[in-house]
Coordinates of C-alpha atoms in Angstrom, one line a residue:
R1198 CA 67.3 83.7 134.6
E1199 CA 65.7 82.8 138.0
A1200 CA 66.5 79.1 137.4
I1201 CA 70.1 79.9 136.6
A1202 CA 70.4 82.0 139.8
R1203 CA 68.9 79.2 141.9
A1204 CA 71.3 76.7 140.4
W1205 CA 74.3 79.0 140.9
S1206 CA 73.3 79.6 144.5
A1207 CA 73.0 75.8 145.1
H1208 CA 76.4 75.3 143.6
V1209 CA 78.0 77.9 145.8
R1210 CA 76.4 76.3 148.9
E1211 CA 77.8 73.0 147.9
L1212 CA 81.3 74.4 147.5
A1213 CA 81.0 75.9 151.0
R1214 CA 80.1 72.5 152.4
E1215 CA 82.9 70.7 150.7
R1216 CA 85.8 73.1 150.9
R1217 CA 88.1 74.0 153.8
P1218 CA 89.0 77.7 154.4
L1219 CA 91.3 79.0 151.7
P1220 CA 94.8 79.9 152.8
P1221 CA 95.0 83.6 153.7
R1222 CA 96.9 86.0 151.6
R1223 CA 99.9 87.9 153.0
E1224 CA 99.5 90.8 155.3
P1225 CA 99.9 94.3 153.8
A1226 CA 103.6 95.3 153.9
E1227 CA 102.9 99.0 154.8
F1228 CA 100.3 101.2 156.4
L1229 CA 97.2 101.5 154.4
R1230 CA 96.8 105.1 153.4
G1231 CA 93.3 104.9 151.9
F1232 CA 90.3 106.8 150.6
C1233 CA 86.7 105.8 150.2
H1234 CA 86.2 106.0 146.5
A1235 CA 82.6 106.8 146.0
H1236 CA 80.5 106.1 142.9
E1237 CA 79.1 109.5 142.1
G1238 CA 77.0 111.0 139.3
Y1239 CA 75.1 107.8 138.6
A1240 CA 75.8 107.7 134.8
I1241 CA 78.0 105.5 132.8
R1242 CA 80.3 108.5 132.1
D1243 CA 80.9 109.3 135.7
G1244 CA 80.6 106.1 137.8
Y1245 CA 83.1 103.4 138.7
I1246 CA 83.4 102.2 135.1
S1247 CA 84.3 105.6 133.6
A1248 CA 87.4 107.3 132.5
A1249 CA 86.5 110.0 135.1
S1250 CA 86.8 107.4 137.8
D1251 CA 90.2 106.2 136.5
S1252 CA 91.4 109.8 136.6
A1253 CA 90.2 110.3 140.1
L1254 CA 92.1 107.1 141.2
Q1255 CA 95.2 108.5 139.5
Q1256 CA 94.8 111.7 141.6
L1257 CA 94.5 109.6 144.8
R1258 CA 97.8 107.8 143.9
A1259 CA 99.5 111.1 143.4
L1260 CA 98.3 112.3 146.8
G1261 CA 100.2 109.3 148.4
A1262 CA 97.3 106.9 148.8
N1263 CA 98.0 103.2 148.5
A1264 CA 94.5 101.9 149.2
V1265 CA 90.9 102.5 148.2
S1266 CA 87.5 101.1 149.2
L1267 CA 84.8 100.4 146.7
T1268 CA 81.1 100.3 147.7
P1269 CA 78.3 98.6 145.8
F1270 CA 74.9 98.9 147.4
T1271 CA 71.8 96.8 147.9
F1272 CA 68.5 98.3 149.0
M1273 CA 66.0 97.6 151.8
P1274 CA 62.7 99.5 151.6
T1275 CA 62.5 99.6 155.4
A1276 CA 64.6 98.6 158.4
Q1277 CA 62.2 95.6 158.9
S1278 CA 62.6 94.1 155.5
T1279 CA 63.9 90.5 155.5
G1280 CA 65.0 90.4 151.8
P1281 CA 65.7 89.5 149.2
F1282 CA 68.7 91.7 148.7
P1283 CA 68.9 93.0 145.1
F1284 CA 72.2 93.5 143.4
S1285 CA 73.2 96.7 141.6
S1286 CA 72.7 95.8 138.0
G1287 CA 71.7 99.0 136.1
A1288 CA 74.1 100.7 133.7
R1289 CA 74.3 103.7 136.0
A1290 CA 74.7 101.8 139.3
E1291 CA 77.6 100.1 141.1
N1292 CA 77.2 96.9 139.1
D1293 CA 79.7 94.1 139.0
E1294 CA 81.3 95.3 135.8
S1295 CA 81.9 98.8 137.1
V1296 CA 83.2 97.5 140.5
V1297 CA 85.6 95.1 138.7
H1298 CA 86.8 97.9 136.4
A1299 CA 87.5 100.3 139.3
A1300 CA 89.3 97.5 141.3
L1301 CA 91.5 96.6 138.3
A1302 CA 92.3 100.3 137.7
A1303 CA 93.3 100.8 141.3
Q1304 CA 95.4 97.6 141.3
R1305 CA 97.3 98.6 138.2
M1306 CA 98.2 101.8 139.9
G1307 CA 99.7 99.9 142.8
M1308 CA 96.8 100.3 145.3
S1309 CA 95.2 97.7 147.4
V1310 CA 91.4 97.4 147.2
M1311 CA 88.8 96.8 149.8
L1312 CA 85.3 95.7 148.7
K1313 CA 82.9 97.3 151.1
P1314 CA 79.3 96.4 150.1
H1315 CA 76.6 98.5 151.9
V1316 CA 72.9 98.2 152.7
W1317 CA 70.9 101.3 151.8
V1318 CA 67.7 101.5 153.9
G1319 CA 64.8 103.7 152.8
R1320 CA 64.3 106.6 155.2
S1321 CA 66.6 105.1 157.7
W1322 CA 70.1 103.6 158.1
P1323 CA 71.6 100.1 158.5
G1324 CA 71.9 100.6 162.3
E1325 CA 68.1 100.4 162.6
I1326 CA 67.7 97.0 161.0
S1327 CA 65.9 94.9 163.6
F1328 CA 63.2 92.2 163.8
D1329 CA 60.7 91.1 166.5
S1330 CA 60.7 87.3 165.7
A1331 CA 63.4 84.7 165.5
A1332 CA 61.9 83.6 162.1
D1333 CA 62.4 87.1 160.6
W1334 CA 66.0 87.2 161.9
K1335 CA 66.7 83.8 160.3
R1336 CA 65.3 85.0 157.0
F1337 CA 67.3 88.2 157.2
F1338 CA 70.6 86.4 157.8
A1339 CA 70.0 83.8 155.2
G1340 CA 69.3 86.5 152.6
Y1341 CA 72.2 88.7 153.7
E1342 CA 74.6 85.8 153.5
R1343 CA 73.5 85.0 149.9
W1344 CA 74.1 88.7 149.0
I1345 CA 77.5 89.1 150.7
R1346 CA 78.7 85.7 149.3
H1347 CA 78.3 87.1 145.8
Y1348 CA 80.8 89.8 146.6
A1349 CA 83.1 87.3 148.3
L1350 CA 83.2 85.3 145.1
L1351 CA 83.8 88.5 143.1
A1352 CA 86.6 89.5 145.4
E1353 CA 88.2 86.1 145.1
M1354 CA 88.0 86.1 141.3
E1355 CA 89.5 89.6 141.1
D1356 CA 92.2 89.1 143.7
I1357 CA 90.8 91.9 145.9
D1358 CA 92.7 92.2 149.1
F1359 CA 90.0 92.9 151.7
L1360 CA 86.3 92.2 152.0
C1361 CA 84.2 94.2 154.5
V1362 CA 81.4 91.8 155.5
G1363 CA 79.0 94.5 156.7
V1364 CA 78.7 98.2 157.5
E1365 CA 77.1 99.8 160.6
L1366 CA 74.5 97.1 161.2
A1367 CA 74.4 97.9 164.9
K1368 CA 71.2 96.2 166.0
A1369 CA 71.9 93.2 163.8
T1370 CA 75.4 92.6 165.3
V1371 CA 75.3 93.1 169.1
G1372 CA 73.6 90.1 170.5
H1373 CA 73.8 88.2 167.1
E1374 CA 77.5 87.5 167.1
A1375 CA 77.1 83.8 166.4
D1376 CA 75.3 84.5 163.1
W1377 CA 78.2 86.7 162.0
I1378 CA 80.9 84.3 163.1
G1379 CA 79.2 81.6 161.0
I1380 CA 79.0 83.9 158.0
A1381 CA 82.7 84.8 158.3
Q1382 CA 83.7 81.1 158.6
R1383 CA 81.6 80.1 155.5
L1384 CA 82.9 83.1 153.5
R1385 CA 86.5 81.9 154.0
T1386 CA 85.7 78.7 152.0
V1387 CA 85.2 80.9 148.9
Y1388 CA 87.4 83.9 149.6
G1389 CA 91.1 83.9 150.6
G1390 CA 91.5 87.6 151.3
R1391 CA 91.3 89.4 154.6
L1392 CA 88.0 89.9 156.3
T1393 CA 86.8 92.9 158.3
Y1394 CA 83.5 94.4 159.4
A1395 CA 82.9 98.2 159.6
A1396 CA 81.3 98.8 163.0
N1397 CA 79.6 102.1 163.8
W1398 CA 81.5 104.2 166.2
G1399 CA 80.4 104.1 169.9
G1400 CA 78.1 101.4 171.1
E1401 CA 78.5 98.9 168.3
F1402 CA 82.2 99.2 168.0
E1403 CA 82.8 98.9 171.7
H1404 CA 80.3 96.2 172.5
V1405 CA 80.2 93.7 169.7
T1406 CA 82.2 90.5 170.5
F1407 CA 82.8 88.7 167.2
W1408 CA 86.2 90.3 166.3
K1409 CA 88.2 87.1 166.6
A1410 CA 86.3 85.7 163.6
F1411 CA 87.8 88.5 161.5
D1412 CA 91.3 89.4 160.5
Y1413 CA 90.9 93.1 161.3
I1414 CA 88.7 95.1 163.6
G1415 CA 86.9 97.8 161.5
I1416 CA 85.4 101.1 162.6
N1417 CA 83.5 103.8 160.8
C1418 CA 84.9 106.4 163.1
Y1419 CA 82.8 109.5 163.7
Y1420 CA 83.5 110.1 167.4
P1421 CA 83.4 113.9 168.2
L1422 CA 86.9 115.4 168.7
D1423 CA 85.5 118.1 171.0
T1424 CA 82.2 119.6 172.0
H1425 CA 83.2 123.3 172.2
P1426 CA 82.2 125.4 169.2
N1427 CA 85.5 127.2 169.1
A1428 CA 87.9 124.3 170.0
D1429 CA 91.5 125.1 169.2
D1430 CA 94.1 122.7 167.6
A1431 CA 95.3 121.5 171.0
A1432 CA 91.8 120.5 172.0
L1433 CA 91.3 118.7 168.7
R1434 CA 94.5 116.8 169.1
A1435 CA 93.6 115.8 172.7
G1436 CA 90.2 114.6 171.5
A1437 CA 91.8 112.5 168.7
M1438 CA 94.2 110.9 171.1
S1439 CA 91.3 110.0 173.4
I1440 CA 89.6 108.3 170.5
M1441 CA 92.7 106.3 169.8
K1442 CA 92.7 105.1 173.4
R1443 CA 89.2 103.8 172.9
I1444 CA 90.3 102.0 169.7
D1445 CA 93.4 100.6 171.3
A1446 CA 91.3 99.2 174.2
V1447 CA 89.2 97.2 171.7
S1448 CA 92.2 96.0 169.8
R1449 CA 93.9 94.8 173.0
R1450 CA 90.8 93.0 174.1
Y1451 CA 90.5 90.9 170.9
H1452 CA 94.2 90.9 169.8
R1453 CA 93.4 92.2 166.4
P1454 CA 94.8 95.2 164.4
V1455 CA 92.4 97.9 163.4
L1456 CA 91.4 99.4 160.1
V1457 CA 89.6 102.8 160.3
T1458 CA 87.3 101.7 157.4
E1459 CA 85.9 105.3 157.3
V1460 CA 86.6 108.6 158.9
G1461 CA 85.2 111.9 157.7
F1462 CA 84.6 115.5 158.8
P1463 CA 82.1 117.7 156.9
S1464 CA 82.8 121.3 156.0
T1465 CA 80.6 122.7 158.8
P1466 CA 81.7 125.6 161.1
A1467 CA 82.6 123.1 163.9
P1468 CA 82.9 119.6 162.3
W1469 CA 84.6 118.2 165.4
R1470 CA 81.3 118.4 167.3
S1471 CA 79.3 116.0 165.1
P1472 CA 81.6 114.5 162.4
H1473 CA 78.7 112.4 161.0
D1474 CA 76.4 115.3 160.3
D1475 CA 77.0 117.4 157.2
S1476 CA 73.9 119.6 157.5
G1477 CA 74.9 123.2 157.3
A1478 CA 78.1 122.4 155.4
T1479 CA 79.5 125.3 153.3
G1480 CA 82.7 126.2 151.7
A1481 CA 83.5 128.4 154.7
G1482 CA 83.9 125.3 156.8
R1483 CA 86.7 123.8 154.7
E1484 CA 89.5 125.1 156.9
A1485 CA 87.9 123.6 160.0
Q1486 CA 87.5 120.3 158.1
A1487 CA 91.3 120.4 157.4
R1488 CA 92.1 121.0 161.1
C1489 CA 90.1 117.9 162.1
F1490 CA 91.9 115.7 159.6
D1491 CA 95.3 117.0 160.8
A1492 CA 94.5 116.2 164.4
Y1493 CA 93.0 112.8 163.6
L1494 CA 95.9 111.6 161.4
R1495 CA 98.4 112.9 163.8
A1496 CA 96.8 110.8 166.5
V1497 CA 96.6 107.7 164.2
R1498 CA 100.4 107.9 163.7
G1499 CA 100.8 107.5 167.4
C1500 CA 98.5 104.5 167.7
P1501 CA 100.3 101.3 166.7
C1502 CA 97.2 99.1 166.6
V1503 CA 95.8 101.1 163.7
V1504 CA 97.2 99.7 160.5
G1505 CA 95.1 101.6 157.9
V1506 CA 92.8 104.6 157.4
Y1507 CA 90.2 105.2 154.7
C1508 CA 89.2 108.9 154.5
W1509 CA 85.6 109.7 153.5
K1510 CA 85.2 110.6 150.6
W1511 CA 86.6 110.9 147.1
P1512 CA 84.1 111.0 144.2
S1513 CA 84.5 108.9 141.0
D1514 CA 83.7 112.1 139.0
M1515 CA 85.6 115.2 139.9
D1516 CA 83.5 117.5 137.7
E1517 CA 80.0 116.4 138.2
R1518 CA 80.2 116.0 142.0
D1519 CA 77.5 117.6 144.2
H1520 CA 79.2 120.7 145.6
R1521 CA 76.7 120.7 148.4
D1522 CA 78.2 117.5 149.9
G1523 CA 80.3 118.7 152.7
F1524 CA 82.3 115.4 153.0
I1525 CA 84.0 115.6 149.6
L1526 CA 87.7 116.2 149.9
S1527 CA 88.9 116.8 146.4
G1528 CA 90.0 120.4 145.9
T1529 CA 89.8 121.3 149.6
P1530 CA 92.4 122.3 152.2
A1531 CA 91.8 118.9 153.8
E1532 CA 93.1 117.2 150.6
A1533 CA 96.5 118.9 151.1
V1534 CA 96.5 117.9 154.8
I1535 CA 95.8 114.3 154.1
S1536 CA 98.3 114.3 151.2
S1537 CA 101.0 115.7 153.5
W1538 CA 100.5 112.8 156.0
Y1539 CA 100.1 110.1 153.4
S1540 CA 103.1 111.2 151.3
R1541 CA 105.2 110.6 154.4
G1542 CA 103.9 107.1 154.6
M1543 CA 102.3 107.7 158.0
A1544 CA 105.6 106.6 159.4
R1545 CA 105.7 106.3 163.2

């Protein structure tokens, strides 16, 4: 098995050296009204490969969605691990078979698909990945490129529209732009779809400089809408418009359209204050969650540089989901708010 893997890796590297970039596919014809479709439950009966996932995708289509993102994971034991990067292969994980199944199901329902592979870091998050030596950085990027190239090939074989090359790798992007530009250029020799990168809101999104190597600027957008614990709707809308000004400034600087690769608000009493933090989430916070999404999507409609939004999150299994997770949107007032905006096509 290891010999086959080495031979395959060598073959792919040879292809990358020999081939020119593939011709890009057409731009999407309409605003991408998306959801982050999350593999939940961690069993064959409730993950991406299940009938439950197919049913969840059908519900998204009925809500007016025309796009989904799918997220297979790799694992790093610490933020200072240099690899190798394992692939999800267990029957209960986001393995290739389950990702392909979910992608095909979404495509048959008329939805575009973004493949958004993610690094899970033990007791940390991707934004803390960092190394002290140039040698360790070199090993990290070599291993990461092998891992993401696998998904580029899978995306090409399955005609997946978008590949998100990385997610929230803040300390591994700012100051390391040349490495990412090289990765993007080489991926284009095996993948003809559209490339983006999901930058973390704030410092990474506003300071990274590699955007011209990608087709879309991507942002996982968790900027606070307001800091007041009792903010009214007018304040939330003003806060959302302020966020759009930040996004527009980056878009103008690099002359690229923007995909909000992730936006979420937990069901906390005041989710607008710390949208990334779901601690203290309860059912009592669902109305506040809905107010945040209404303000945010209203602001997006007035920001021409944003061409798509993916709301976090929609589980693959609607019955076995963890009810403690304050980001889940199914069966909540926020679902109705998002559907109201999406069903209108987010027309400006």
